Amino acid sequence: MFSTLQMVRGVSNWFNDGVGKNSWPELVGANGEEAATVIEKENRNVNAIVLKDGTPVTADFRCDRVRVWVNDYGVVVRAPRVG
C-alpha cells in the first residue's frame, strides 16, 4: 500500500517528466468546448470534461482528468487544471 507522501511524489514526478501541461489559466474567458479541445491537444494524456460551474463532482485527484468549468453561456470561469 502506498503512503500519501509516495502518491504525492508520484504525481509530482508525472508532472515533471515532461508529460504535458497541467494548468491553463489563459483559457479563462474562452468557450468551454474550444478550451477542452486546446487542453487535449496540449496534453494528450488528459480527458477534458466541460461542466457547468457548481456541478457536484467527486473529490478524487486524477492525473488524466481536467475539468473545464463554464457559466450558463459556456464561457470558462475557472482556470482548468489537472485533477
PDB file of C-alpha atoms in Angstrom:
ATOM      1  CA  MET A   1       0.000   0.000   0.000  1.00  0.00           C
ATOM      2  CA  PHE A   2       1.315   3.446  -0.893  1.00  0.00           C
ATOM      3  CA  SER A   3       1.576   6.236   1.629  1.00  0.00           C
ATOM      4  CA  THR A   4       0.138   9.648   0.843  1.00  0.00           C
ATOM      5  CA  LEU A   5       3.676  11.021   0.504  1.00  0.00           C
ATOM      6  CA  GLN A   6       4.568   8.351  -2.072  1.00  0.00           C
ATOM      7  CA  MET A   7       1.426   9.182  -4.042  1.00  0.00           C
ATOM      8  CA  VAL A   8       2.186  12.919  -3.980  1.00  0.00           C
ATOM      9  CA  ARG A   9       5.757  12.262  -5.113  1.00  0.00           C
ATOM     10  CA  GLY A  10       4.434  10.080  -7.929  1.00  0.00           C
ATOM     11  CA  VAL A  11       2.073  12.808  -9.123  1.00  0.00           C
ATOM     12  CA  SER A  12       4.862  15.385  -8.868  1.00  0.00           C
ATOM     13  CA  ASN A  13       7.171  13.173 -10.930  1.00  0.00           C
ATOM     14  CA  TRP A  14       4.415  12.645 -13.516  1.00  0.00           C
ATOM     15  CA  PHE A  15       4.129  16.416 -13.995  1.00  0.00           C
ATOM     16  CA  ASN A  16       7.872  16.999 -14.044  1.00  0.00           C
ATOM     17  CA  ASP A  17       8.662  14.216 -16.512  1.00  0.00           C
ATOM     18  CA  GLY A  18       7.585  16.406 -19.416  1.00  0.00           C
ATOM     19  CA  VAL A  19       4.302  14.543 -19.826  1.00  0.00           C
ATOM     20  CA  GLY A  20       2.422  17.723 -20.618  1.00  0.00           C
ATOM     21  CA  LYS A  21       0.943  20.931 -19.413  1.00  0.00           C
ATOM     22  CA  ASN A  22      -1.093  20.783 -16.184  1.00  0.00           C
ATOM     23  CA  SER A  23      -2.952  24.122 -15.989  1.00  0.00           C
ATOM     24  CA  TRP A  24      -4.450  26.556 -18.486  1.00  0.00           C
ATOM     25  CA  PRO A  25      -5.160  29.958 -16.854  1.00  0.00           C
ATOM     26  CA  GLU A  26      -5.086  31.585 -20.286  1.00  0.00           C
ATOM     27  CA  LEU A  27      -8.361  29.804 -21.164  1.00  0.00           C
ATOM     28  CA  VAL A  28     -10.477  31.685 -18.608  1.00  0.00           C
ATOM     29  CA  GLY A  29     -12.996  33.638 -20.692  1.00  0.00           C
ATOM     30  CA  ALA A  30     -12.792  31.244 -23.662  1.00  0.00           C
ATOM     31  CA  ASN A  31     -15.558  28.995 -24.989  1.00  0.00           C
ATOM     32  CA  GLY A  32     -15.606  25.797 -22.902  1.00  0.00           C
ATOM     33  CA  GLU A  33     -15.747  23.320 -25.779  1.00  0.00           C
ATOM     34  CA  GLU A  34     -12.911  25.090 -27.585  1.00  0.00           C
ATOM     35  CA  ALA A  35     -10.919  25.161 -24.339  1.00  0.00           C
ATOM     36  CA  ALA A  36     -11.375  21.390 -23.938  1.00  0.00           C
ATOM     37  CA  THR A  37     -10.013  20.858 -27.451  1.00  0.00           C
ATOM     38  CA  VAL A  38      -6.958  23.025 -26.716  1.00  0.00           C
ATOM     39  CA  ILE A  39      -6.304  21.193 -23.440  1.00  0.00           C
ATOM     40  CA  GLU A  40      -6.443  17.755 -25.062  1.00  0.00           C
ATOM     41  CA  LYS A  41      -4.094  18.913 -27.843  1.00  0.00           C
ATOM     42  CA  GLU A  42      -1.569  20.358 -25.380  1.00  0.00           C
ATOM     43  CA  ASN A  43      -1.625  17.315 -23.089  1.00  0.00           C
ATOM     44  CA  ARG A  44      -2.630  14.094 -24.836  1.00  0.00           C
ATOM     45  CA  ASN A  45      -2.675  12.243 -21.500  1.00  0.00           C
ATOM     46  CA  VAL A  46      -5.800  14.000 -20.216  1.00  0.00           C
ATOM     47  CA  ASN A  47      -9.501  13.974 -20.905  1.00  0.00           C
ATOM     48  CA  ALA A  48     -11.043  17.454 -20.643  1.00  0.00           C
ATOM     49  CA  ILE A  49     -14.600  17.466 -19.304  1.00  0.00           C
ATOM     50  CA  VAL A  50     -16.817  20.559 -19.658  1.00  0.00           C
ATOM     51  CA  LEU A  51     -19.055  21.118 -16.618  1.00  0.00           C
ATOM     52  CA  LYS A  52     -21.380  23.912 -15.540  1.00  0.00           C
ATOM     53  CA  ASP A  53     -19.861  25.793 -12.600  1.00  0.00           C
ATOM     54  CA  GLY A  54     -21.296  24.442  -9.362  1.00  0.00           C
ATOM     55  CA  THR A  55     -21.972  20.916 -10.642  1.00  0.00           C
ATOM     56  CA  PRO A  56     -21.288  18.377  -7.855  1.00  0.00           C
ATOM     57  CA  VAL A  57     -18.224  16.224  -8.590  1.00  0.00           C
ATOM     58  CA  THR A  58     -16.082  13.666  -6.791  1.00  0.00           C
ATOM     59  CA  ALA A  59     -13.137  14.946  -4.752  1.00  0.00           C
ATOM     60  CA  ASP A  60     -10.633  12.377  -6.040  1.00  0.00           C
ATOM     61  CA  PHE A  61      -7.470  13.505  -7.825  1.00  0.00           C
ATOM     62  CA  ARG A  62      -6.877  12.022 -11.272  1.00  0.00           C
ATOM     63  CA  CYS A  63      -3.813  12.724 -13.381  1.00  0.00           C
ATOM     64  CA  ASP A  64      -5.793  12.051 -16.561  1.00  0.00           C
ATOM     65  CA  ARG A  65      -8.666  14.481 -15.964  1.00  0.00           C
ATOM     66  CA  VAL A  66      -9.161  18.206 -16.472  1.00  0.00           C
ATOM     67  CA  ARG A  67     -12.449  19.788 -15.519  1.00  0.00           C
ATOM     68  CA  VAL A  68     -13.409  22.826 -17.586  1.00  0.00           C
ATOM     69  CA  TRP A  69     -15.838  24.898 -15.517  1.00  0.00           C
ATOM     70  CA  VAL A  70     -18.213  27.085 -17.561  1.00  0.00           C
ATOM     71  CA  ASN A  71     -21.034  29.511 -16.826  1.00  0.00           C
ATOM     72  CA  ASP A  72     -24.542  29.477 -18.342  1.00  0.00           C
ATOM     73  CA  TYR A  73     -23.100  30.907 -21.565  1.00  0.00           C
ATOM     74  CA  GLY A  74     -20.466  28.181 -21.967  1.00  0.00           C
ATOM     75  CA  VAL A  75     -17.603  30.506 -21.016  1.00  0.00           C
ATOM     76  CA  VAL A  76     -14.723  29.173 -18.891  1.00  0.00           C
ATOM     77  CA  VAL A  77     -14.904  30.727 -15.413  1.00  0.00           C
ATOM     78  CA  ARG A  78     -12.001  28.967 -13.603  1.00  0.00           C
ATOM     79  CA  ALA A  79      -8.503  28.081 -14.743  1.00  0.00           C
ATOM     80  CA  PRO A  80      -8.668  24.451 -15.914  1.00  0.00           C
ATOM     81  CA  ARG A  81      -6.099  22.180 -14.239  1.00  0.00           C
ATOM     82  CA  VAL A  82      -5.261  18.517 -13.999  1.00  0.00           C
ATOM     83  CA  GLY A  83      -7.064  16.806 -11.163  1.00  0.00           C
TER      84      GLY A  83
END
